[in-house]
Coordinates of C-alpha atoms in Angstrom, one line a residue:
M136 CA -23.1 30.5 12.1
V137 CA -19.9 32.6 13.9
H138 CA -19.2 29.3 15.6
Q139 CA -19.0 27.6 11.9
R140 CA -17.0 29.7 10.7
K141 CA -14.3 29.4 13.7
S142 CA -14.2 25.9 12.9
E143 CA -13.6 26.3 9.3
E144 CA -11.0 28.8 10.0
N145 CA -9.3 26.4 12.5
A146 CA -9.8 23.8 10.4
R147 CA -7.9 25.1 7.2
A148 CA -5.2 26.4 9.6
G149 CA -4.9 23.3 11.2
Q150 CA -4.5 21.6 7.6
R151 CA -1.6 24.2 6.2
H152 CA 0.3 23.1 9.5
V153 CA 0.2 19.4 8.7
E154 CA 0.3 20.8 5.1
A155 CA 4.5 22.1 5.8
N156 CA 7.6 21.1 5.6
W157 CA 7.3 17.4 5.2
P158 CA 10.0 14.9 6.1
G159 CA 10.7 16.4 9.7
K160 CA 7.1 16.3 11.3
R161 CA 6.5 14.7 15.0
P162 CA 4.4 11.9 14.0
E163 CA 1.4 13.7 16.2
D164 CA 1.6 16.3 12.5
Q165 CA 0.3 13.6 10.4
L166 CA -3.2 14.2 9.4
D167 CA -4.2 10.6 9.9
H168 CA -3.5 11.4 13.4
Y169 CA -6.0 13.9 13.3
L170 CA -8.7 12.0 12.4
L171 CA -8.2 9.1 14.1
E172 CA -7.7 10.8 17.6
S173 CA -10.7 10.6 20.4
P174 CA -13.1 13.1 19.8
Q175 CA -11.8 16.8 20.1
E176 CA -13.7 19.9 20.9
D177 CA -15.2 21.1 17.9
V178 CA -14.1 17.6 16.5
T179 CA -18.0 17.9 14.1
H180 CA -16.6 20.8 12.0
T181 CA -12.8 20.2 11.2
D182 CA -14.0 16.6 10.8
V183 CA -16.5 18.0 8.2
W184 CA -13.2 20.0 6.2
R185 CA -10.9 16.9 6.7
V186 CA -13.3 14.2 4.3
L187 CA -12.3 17.2 1.4
R188 CA -8.7 16.4 1.8
I189 CA -10.1 12.8 1.8
Q190 CA -11.4 13.2 -0.8
S191 CA -9.2 15.3 -2.9
E192 CA -6.7 12.2 -2.1
F193 CA -9.2 10.2 -4.0
V194 CA -9.7 12.1 -7.0
N195 CA -6.0 12.7 -7.5
G196 CA -5.4 9.3 -7.0
F197 CA -7.9 8.1 -9.4
G198 CA -6.6 11.0 -11.7
T199 CA -3.1 10.3 -11.8
L200 CA -3.3 6.2 -12.2
A201 CA -6.2 6.0 -14.0
G202 CA -4.0 5.1 -17.6
T203 CA -1.5 3.0 -16.1
G204 CA -2.5 -0.2 -17.6
P205 CA -2.1 -3.9 -16.1
A206 CA 0.2 -3.6 -13.3
I207 CA 1.3 -6.1 -10.2
A208 CA 2.1 -4.5 -6.6
V209 CA 5.2 -5.5 -4.8
F210 CA 6.0 -5.1 -1.3
G211 CA 8.8 -5.6 0.8
S212 CA 10.7 -4.2 3.8
A213 CA 11.7 -0.2 3.5
R214 CA 15.0 -1.9 5.6
T215 CA 16.2 -4.3 3.1
D216 CA 20.0 -3.7 2.6
P217 CA 21.2 -3.6 -1.3
Q218 CA 23.2 -6.2 -0.8
S219 CA 20.6 -8.7 1.0
P220 CA 19.7 -11.7 -1.7
Y221 CA 16.2 -10.1 -1.2
Y222 CA 16.6 -6.9 -3.0
Q223 CA 18.1 -8.3 -5.8
M224 CA 15.0 -10.1 -6.3
A225 CA 12.8 -7.8 -6.1
H226 CA 15.0 -6.3 -8.5
R227 CA 14.2 -9.3 -10.8
I228 CA 10.9 -9.1 -10.4
G229 CA 10.7 -5.6 -11.6
S230 CA 12.6 -6.2 -14.4
R231 CA 10.6 -9.0 -15.2
L232 CA 7.7 -7.4 -14.9
A233 CA 9.1 -4.0 -16.9
E234 CA 9.9 -6.8 -19.8
A235 CA 6.3 -8.2 -20.0
G236 CA 5.3 -4.4 -20.9
I237 CA 3.3 -4.4 -17.0
T238 CA 3.5 -1.7 -14.8
T239 CA 5.6 -1.9 -11.1
I240 CA 3.6 -0.7 -8.7
T241 CA 5.5 0.0 -4.8
G242 CA 5.1 2.1 -2.1
G243 CA 7.7 4.1 -3.4
G244 CA 10.3 4.2 -0.8
P245 CA 13.9 2.6 0.1
G246 CA 15.2 -1.0 0.0
A247 CA 13.0 -3.9 -1.8
M248 CA 10.5 -1.7 -2.9
E249 CA 13.1 0.5 -4.5
A250 CA 14.9 -2.5 -6.1
A251 CA 11.4 -3.3 -7.7
N252 CA 11.3 -0.1 -9.0
K253 CA 14.8 0.4 -10.3
G254 CA 14.3 -2.8 -12.4
A255 CA 11.0 -1.8 -14.3
A256 CA 13.2 1.6 -14.6
D257 CA 16.6 0.5 -16.0
N258 CA 14.3 -1.6 -18.0
D259 CA 12.2 1.6 -19.4
G260 CA 8.9 0.1 -17.7
I261 CA 6.4 2.0 -15.5
S262 CA 7.8 2.3 -12.3
V263 CA 5.4 3.5 -9.7
G264 CA 5.6 5.1 -6.2
L265 CA 3.0 5.6 -3.6
G266 CA 4.3 7.2 -0.9
I267 CA 3.0 7.3 2.9
E268 CA 3.9 10.5 5.0
L269 CA 5.4 9.5 7.7
P270 CA 7.7 10.9 10.2
F271 CA 10.8 8.7 9.2
E272 CA 10.4 8.4 5.4
T273 CA 12.7 10.9 3.0
G274 CA 9.7 11.0 0.3
L275 CA 9.5 8.6 -3.5
N276 CA 12.6 6.4 -4.2
A277 CA 14.8 7.9 -7.4
S278 CA 13.7 5.4 -9.5
V279 CA 10.1 6.5 -9.7
N280 CA 8.8 7.5 -12.5
K281 CA 5.0 7.8 -11.5
G282 CA 4.4 8.9 -8.1
L283 CA 1.6 9.8 -6.0
N284 CA 2.2 10.8 -2.1
F285 CA -0.8 9.9 0.5
R286 CA -1.8 11.8 3.6
Y287 CA -4.0 8.3 4.8
F288 CA -3.4 5.1 4.5
F289 CA -6.4 3.6 3.8
V290 CA -6.3 6.0 0.7
R291 CA -2.9 4.5 -0.2
K292 CA -4.3 1.4 0.2
T293 CA -7.6 1.5 -2.1
M294 CA -5.2 2.7 -5.2
F295 CA -3.0 -0.4 -4.3
V296 CA -5.6 -2.7 -4.6
K297 CA -7.3 -1.2 -8.0
Y298 CA -5.0 -1.1 -9.8
S299 CA -2.8 -4.0 -9.1
Q300 CA -4.0 -7.1 -10.9
G301 CA -1.9 -9.0 -7.9
F302 CA 1.1 -9.5 -5.3
I303 CA 4.1 -10.5 -4.8
V304 CA 4.3 -9.8 -1.5
L305 CA 8.9 -10.0 -0.5
P306 CA 10.0 -10.3 3.3
G307 CA 8.8 -6.8 5.0
G308 CA 7.3 -6.0 8.5
F309 CA 4.5 -4.7 10.0
G310 CA 3.3 -2.6 6.6
T311 CA 4.0 -5.2 4.7
L312 CA 1.7 -7.7 6.6
D313 CA -0.5 -5.0 6.4
E314 CA -1.1 -5.2 3.2
L315 CA -0.6 -8.9 2.5
F316 CA -3.8 -9.6 5.0
E317 CA -5.8 -6.5 3.5
A318 CA -5.2 -8.5 0.0
L319 CA -5.9 -12.2 1.4
T320 CA -9.4 -10.6 3.6
L321 CA -10.9 -9.4 0.6
V322 CA -9.7 -12.1 -1.8
Q323 CA -11.5 -14.7 1.3
T324 CA -14.4 -12.7 1.0
Q325 CA -14.7 -12.0 -2.4
K326 CA -14.1 -8.5 -2.5
I327 CA -12.1 -9.0 -5.3
T328 CA -11.3 -12.3 -7.3
S329 CA -8.9 -13.5 -9.1
F330 CA -6.0 -11.9 -7.1
P331 CA -2.9 -13.8 -7.5
I332 CA -0.7 -13.6 -4.1
V333 CA 2.9 -14.7 -4.0
L334 CA 5.1 -14.4 -1.1
V335 CA 8.6 -14.4 -2.2
G336 CA 11.3 -16.3 0.8
K337 CA 10.3 -20.3 1.9
S338 CA 12.4 -19.3 5.6
Y339 CA 10.9 -16.0 5.8
W340 CA 7.3 -16.7 5.5
G341 CA 7.3 -20.1 6.1
G342 CA 6.7 -19.9 10.6
L343 CA 3.9 -17.8 9.1
V344 CA 2.6 -19.9 6.9
D345 CA 3.3 -23.1 9.9
W346 CA 1.2 -20.9 12.1
L347 CA -1.8 -20.1 9.9
T348 CA -1.8 -24.0 8.8
N349 CA -1.8 -25.6 12.0
T350 CA -3.4 -23.5 14.4
V351 CA -5.7 -20.8 12.3
A352 CA -6.6 -23.1 10.5
A353 CA -7.1 -26.1 12.7
E354 CA -8.8 -24.2 15.6
R355 CA -11.6 -23.2 12.3
A356 CA -10.6 -19.5 12.5
I357 CA -9.9 -20.1 8.3
S358 CA -11.2 -22.7 6.3
A359 CA -8.0 -24.9 4.9
K360 CA -9.4 -23.7 1.6
D361 CA -8.0 -20.3 2.4
L362 CA -4.8 -21.7 3.0
N363 CA -4.5 -22.0 -1.4
L364 CA -4.9 -18.0 -1.5
F365 CA -1.3 -18.0 -1.5
T366 CA 2.1 -19.4 -2.5
V367 CA 5.1 -19.5 -1.0
T368 CA 8.1 -20.1 -3.7
D369 CA 11.8 -18.6 -3.6
D370 CA 12.3 -18.5 -6.9
P371 CA 12.1 -14.4 -8.1
D372 CA 11.2 -15.6 -11.8
E373 CA 8.9 -18.0 -11.1
A374 CA 6.7 -15.3 -8.9
V375 CA 6.5 -13.4 -11.8
D376 CA 4.9 -16.3 -13.8
L377 CA 2.8 -16.5 -11.4
V378 CA 0.7 -13.6 -11.1
L379 CA 0.6 -13.1 -14.5
G380 CA -0.7 -16.6 -15.3
M381 CA -3.4 -16.2 -13.1
A382 CA -4.3 -12.6 -13.7
D383 CA -4.4 -13.3 -17.4
K384 CA -7.6 -15.2 -16.6
Q385 CA -9.3 -11.8 -14.8
P386 CA -12.0 -10.5 -16.8
A387 CA -11.1 -6.7 -16.0
P388 CA -8.1 -4.9 -15.7
E389 CA -9.1 -2.6 -12.9
Q390 CA -10.5 -4.1 -9.7
A391 CA -13.8 -2.7 -7.8
V392 CA -12.6 -0.2 -5.3

Protein backbone atom coordinates (compact mmCIF):
# COMPACT_ATOMS: atom_id res chain seq x y z
CA MET A 1 0.00 0.00 0.00
CA VAL A 2 2.85 2.38 0.81
CA HIS A 3 4.52 1.46 -2.46
CA GLN A 4 1.34 2.17 -4.42
CA ARG A 5 0.84 5.54 -2.72
CA LYS A 6 4.42 6.52 -3.47
CA SER A 7 3.97 5.47 -7.11
CA GLU A 8 0.87 7.59 -7.41
CA GLU A 9 2.68 10.58 -5.94
CA ASN A 10 5.56 10.09 -8.37
CA ALA A 11 3.18 9.87 -11.31
CA ARG A 12 1.37 13.03 -10.29
CA ALA A 13 4.65 14.85 -9.73
CA GLY A 14 5.86 13.74 -13.15
CA GLN A 15 2.67 14.98 -14.75
CA ARG A 16 3.02 18.39 -13.10
CA HIS A 17 6.58 18.56 -14.39
CA VAL A 18 5.74 17.90 -18.03
CA GLU A 19 2.72 20.22 -18.07
CA ALA A 20 4.68 23.28 -16.92
CA ASN A 21 5.83 26.15 -19.15
CA TRP A 22 5.35 24.99 -22.73
CA PRO A 23 7.06 25.75 -25.16
CA GLY A 24 10.70 25.50 -24.17
CA LYS A 25 10.58 21.94 -22.89
CA ARG A 26 13.19 19.41 -23.76
CA PRO A 27 12.10 16.50 -26.00
CA GLU A 28 12.33 14.15 -23.02
CA ASP A 29 9.78 16.26 -21.14
CA GLN A 30 6.95 15.33 -23.50
CA LEU A 31 4.34 12.89 -22.21
CA ASP A 32 4.71 10.82 -25.40
CA HIS A 33 8.36 10.34 -24.41
CA TYR A 34 7.42 8.87 -21.03
CA LEU A 35 4.75 6.65 -22.57
CA LEU A 36 6.95 5.21 -25.31
CA GLU A 37 10.29 4.83 -23.55
CA SER A 38 11.43 1.37 -22.50
CA PRO A 39 9.87 0.08 -19.27
CA GLN A 40 11.49 1.59 -16.22
CA GLU A 41 11.22 1.02 -12.49
CA ASP A 42 7.70 1.60 -11.19
CA VAL A 43 6.32 1.73 -14.76
CA THR A 44 3.33 -0.48 -13.89
CA HIS A 45 1.93 2.13 -11.56
CA THR A 46 2.88 5.27 -13.49
CA ASP A 47 1.39 3.95 -16.73
CA VAL A 48 -1.90 3.26 -14.99
CA TRP A 49 -2.11 6.94 -14.05
CA ARG A 50 -1.04 7.94 -17.55
CA VAL A 51 -4.11 6.19 -18.95
CA LEU A 52 -6.25 8.77 -17.16
CA ARG A 53 -4.34 11.57 -18.87
CA ILE A 54 -4.93 9.88 -22.23
CA GLN A 55 -8.60 9.35 -21.43
CA SER A 56 -9.03 13.00 -20.56
CA GLU A 57 -7.56 14.04 -23.92
CA PHE A 58 -10.05 11.84 -25.77
CA VAL A 59 -12.97 13.16 -23.70
CA ASN A 60 -11.89 16.78 -24.18
CA GLY A 61 -11.39 16.26 -27.92
CA PHE A 62 -14.74 14.55 -28.45
CA GLY A 63 -16.54 17.17 -26.38
CA THR A 64 -14.96 20.13 -28.16
CA LEU A 65 -15.30 18.84 -31.71
CA ALA A 66 -18.69 17.11 -31.50
CA GLY A 67 -20.60 20.08 -32.91
CA THR A 68 -18.07 21.05 -35.54
CA GLY A 69 -20.12 19.84 -38.52
CA PRO A 70 -18.80 18.66 -41.91
CA ALA A 71 -15.06 19.21 -42.12
CA ILE A 72 -12.03 18.63 -44.31
CA ALA A 73 -8.53 18.30 -42.87
CA VAL A 74 -5.77 20.22 -44.65
CA PHE A 75 -2.19 19.07 -44.10
CA GLY A 76 1.10 20.60 -45.14
CA SER A 77 4.49 21.70 -43.92
CA ALA A 78 4.94 24.05 -40.98
CA ARG A 79 7.96 25.37 -42.91
CA THR A 80 6.02 26.59 -45.96
CA ASP A 81 7.01 30.21 -46.57
CA PRO A 82 4.22 32.82 -46.93
CA GLN A 83 5.70 33.69 -50.35
CA SER A 84 5.45 30.08 -51.52
CA PRO A 85 2.77 29.21 -54.08
CA TYR A 86 1.78 26.35 -51.77
CA TYR A 87 0.98 28.89 -49.04
CA GLN A 88 -1.34 30.67 -51.45
CA MET A 89 -2.90 27.35 -52.45
CA ALA A 90 -3.55 26.45 -48.82
CA HIS A 91 -5.17 29.85 -48.24
CA ARG A 92 -7.38 29.32 -51.29
CA ILE A 93 -8.38 25.87 -50.05
CA GLY A 94 -9.41 27.24 -46.65
CA SER A 95 -11.36 30.04 -48.35
CA ARG A 96 -13.22 27.65 -50.65
CA LEU A 97 -14.11 25.34 -47.80
CA ALA A 98 -15.49 28.24 -45.76
CA GLU A 99 -17.54 29.46 -48.72
CA ALA A 100 -19.05 25.97 -48.96
CA GLY A 101 -19.91 25.97 -45.25
CA ILE A 102 -17.27 23.32 -44.50
CA THR A 103 -14.97 23.45 -41.49
CA THR A 104 -11.22 23.55 -42.10
CA ILE A 105 -9.15 21.41 -39.71
CA THR A 106 -5.37 21.67 -39.60
CA GLY A 107 -2.57 20.87 -37.20
CA GLY A 108 -2.80 24.46 -36.01
CA GLY A 109 0.82 25.33 -36.70
CA PRO A 110 2.55 27.82 -39.01
CA GLY A 111 3.22 27.45 -42.72
CA ALA A 112 0.63 25.70 -44.86
CA MET A 113 -1.51 25.01 -41.80
CA GLU A 114 -1.64 28.70 -40.92
CA ALA A 115 -2.52 29.56 -44.53
CA ALA A 116 -5.48 27.15 -44.61
CA ASN A 117 -6.72 28.40 -41.24
CA LYS A 118 -6.38 32.00 -42.40
CA GLY A 119 -8.29 31.30 -45.60
CA ALA A 120 -11.14 29.84 -43.56
CA ALA A 121 -11.14 32.58 -40.92
CA ASP A 122 -10.96 35.37 -43.53
CA ASN A 123 -14.21 34.03 -44.98
CA ASP A 124 -16.03 33.66 -41.66
CA GLY A 125 -15.55 29.89 -41.62
CA ILE A 126 -14.84 27.58 -38.73
CA SER A 127 -11.05 27.32 -38.51
CA VAL A 128 -9.96 24.43 -36.29
CA GLY A 129 -6.42 23.81 -35.10
CA LEU A 130 -5.40 20.55 -33.46
CA GLY A 131 -1.97 21.30 -32.06
CA ILE A 132 0.66 19.01 -30.62
CA GLU A 133 3.13 19.97 -27.90
CA LEU A 134 6.63 19.92 -29.35
CA PRO A 135 9.82 21.65 -28.21
CA PHE A 136 10.10 23.63 -31.46
CA GLU A 137 6.44 24.63 -31.85
CA THR A 138 5.09 27.94 -30.55
CA GLY A 139 1.40 27.10 -30.14
CA LEU A 140 -1.65 27.51 -32.35
CA ASN A 141 -1.56 30.09 -35.13
CA ALA A 142 -3.58 33.29 -34.80
CA SER A 143 -6.19 32.27 -37.41
CA VAL A 144 -7.51 29.33 -35.39
CA ASN A 145 -10.94 30.10 -33.92
CA LYS A 146 -11.49 26.69 -32.37
CA GLY A 147 -8.38 25.01 -31.04
CA LEU A 148 -7.07 22.14 -28.95
CA ASN A 149 -3.56 21.19 -27.91
CA PHE A 150 -2.69 17.53 -27.52
CA ARG A 151 0.14 15.79 -25.72
CA TYR A 152 -0.29 12.46 -27.50
CA PHE A 153 0.03 12.09 -31.25
CA PHE A 154 -2.31 9.10 -31.46
CA VAL A 155 -5.14 10.96 -29.72
CA ARG A 156 -4.72 13.89 -32.09
CA LYS A 157 -4.68 11.60 -35.14
CA THR A 158 -7.94 10.02 -34.01
CA MET A 159 -9.56 13.47 -33.96
CA PHE A 160 -8.41 14.23 -37.50
CA VAL A 161 -9.95 11.06 -38.89
CA LYS A 162 -13.11 11.05 -36.79
CA TYR A 163 -14.14 14.64 -37.50
CA SER A 164 -12.96 14.98 -41.13
CA GLN A 165 -14.74 13.71 -44.21
CA GLY A 166 -11.59 13.90 -46.32
CA PHE A 167 -7.95 15.03 -46.46
CA ILE A 168 -6.26 17.60 -48.68
CA VAL A 169 -2.50 17.17 -48.44
CA LEU A 170 -0.06 19.86 -49.53
CA PRO A 171 3.72 19.37 -49.64
CA GLY A 172 5.11 18.50 -46.23
CA GLY A 173 7.59 16.46 -44.25
CA PHE A 174 7.44 13.48 -41.93
CA GLY A 175 4.37 14.69 -40.05
CA THR A 176 2.43 15.24 -43.27
CA LEU A 177 3.52 11.86 -44.63
CA ASP A 178 2.51 10.23 -41.36
CA GLU A 179 -1.03 11.61 -41.62
CA LEU A 180 -1.22 10.75 -45.32
CA PHE A 181 -0.23 7.11 -44.93
CA GLU A 182 -2.37 6.73 -41.81
CA ALA A 183 -5.40 7.76 -43.88
CA LEU A 184 -4.41 5.57 -46.84
CA THR A 185 -4.02 2.56 -44.54
CA LEU A 186 -7.41 3.12 -42.91
CA VAL A 187 -9.12 3.40 -46.30
CA GLN A 188 -7.23 0.43 -47.75
CA THR A 189 -8.23 -1.76 -44.80
CA GLN A 190 -11.80 -0.38 -44.89
CA LYS A 191 -11.63 0.96 -41.36
CA ILE A 192 -13.08 4.10 -42.95
CA THR A 193 -14.94 4.26 -46.26
CA SER A 194 -15.63 6.90 -48.92
CA PHE A 195 -12.79 9.02 -47.59
CA PRO A 196 -11.32 11.22 -50.35
CA ILE A 197 -7.60 11.98 -50.22
CA VAL A 198 -6.21 14.62 -52.57
CA LEU A 199 -2.53 15.54 -52.92
CA VAL A 200 -1.78 19.07 -54.11
CA GLY A 201 1.44 19.60 -56.06
CA LYS A 202 2.23 17.20 -58.92
CA SER A 203 5.92 18.06 -59.04
CA TYR A 204 6.29 17.53 -55.28
CA TRP A 205 4.35 14.26 -55.06
CA GLY A 206 5.40 12.89 -58.45
CA GLY A 207 8.42 10.98 -57.16
CA LEU A 208 6.38 9.34 -54.41
CA VAL A 209 3.64 8.36 -56.85
CA ASP A 210 6.21 6.89 -59.25
CA TRP A 211 7.76 4.87 -56.43
CA LEU A 212 4.38 3.57 -55.27
CA THR A 213 3.51 2.63 -58.85
CA ASN A 214 6.79 1.25 -60.17
CA THR A 215 8.18 -0.31 -57.00
CA VAL A 216 5.57 -0.88 -54.30
CA ALA A 217 2.70 -1.94 -56.58
CA ALA A 218 5.05 -3.67 -59.02
CA GLU A 219 6.40 -5.79 -56.16
CA ARG A 220 2.78 -6.51 -55.15
CA ALA A 221 3.25 -4.97 -51.72
CA ILE A 222 0.03 -3.11 -52.54
CA SER A 223 -2.52 -3.84 -55.25
CA ALA A 224 -2.85 -1.73 -58.38
CA LYS A 225 -6.28 -0.54 -57.24
CA ASP A 226 -4.73 0.93 -54.08
CA LEU A 227 -3.22 3.62 -56.30
CA ASN A 228 -6.78 4.88 -56.84
CA LEU A 229 -7.15 5.73 -53.14
CA PHE A 230 -5.75 9.21 -53.79
CA THR A 231 -5.78 11.87 -56.50
CA VAL A 232 -3.04 14.35 -57.41
CA THR A 233 -3.69 17.85 -58.72
CA ASP A 234 -2.05 21.26 -59.09
CA ASP A 235 -5.35 23.13 -58.77
CA PRO A 236 -6.55 24.00 -55.23
CA ASP A 237 -10.09 24.55 -56.53
CA GLU A 238 -10.10 21.09 -58.07
CA ALA A 239 -8.81 19.67 -54.80
CA VAL A 240 -11.76 21.17 -52.93
CA ASP A 241 -14.24 20.06 -55.60
CA LEU A 242 -12.89 16.52 -55.43
CA VAL A 243 -13.10 16.14 -51.65
CA LEU A 244 -16.51 17.77 -51.43
CA GLY A 245 -17.90 15.74 -54.32
CA MET A 246 -16.69 12.47 -52.86
CA ALA A 247 -17.53 13.37 -49.25
CA ASP A 248 -21.16 14.05 -50.27
CA LYS A 249 -21.48 10.35 -50.99
CA GLN A 250 -20.68 9.37 -47.41
CA PRO A 251 -23.55 7.89 -45.40
CA ALA A 252 -22.58 9.55 -42.10
CA PRO A 253 -20.88 12.82 -41.04
CA GLU A 254 -18.44 11.15 -38.65
CA GLN A 255 -16.03 8.29 -39.05
CA ALA A 256 -15.99 5.49 -36.52
CA VAL A 257 -13.16 5.54 -34.02
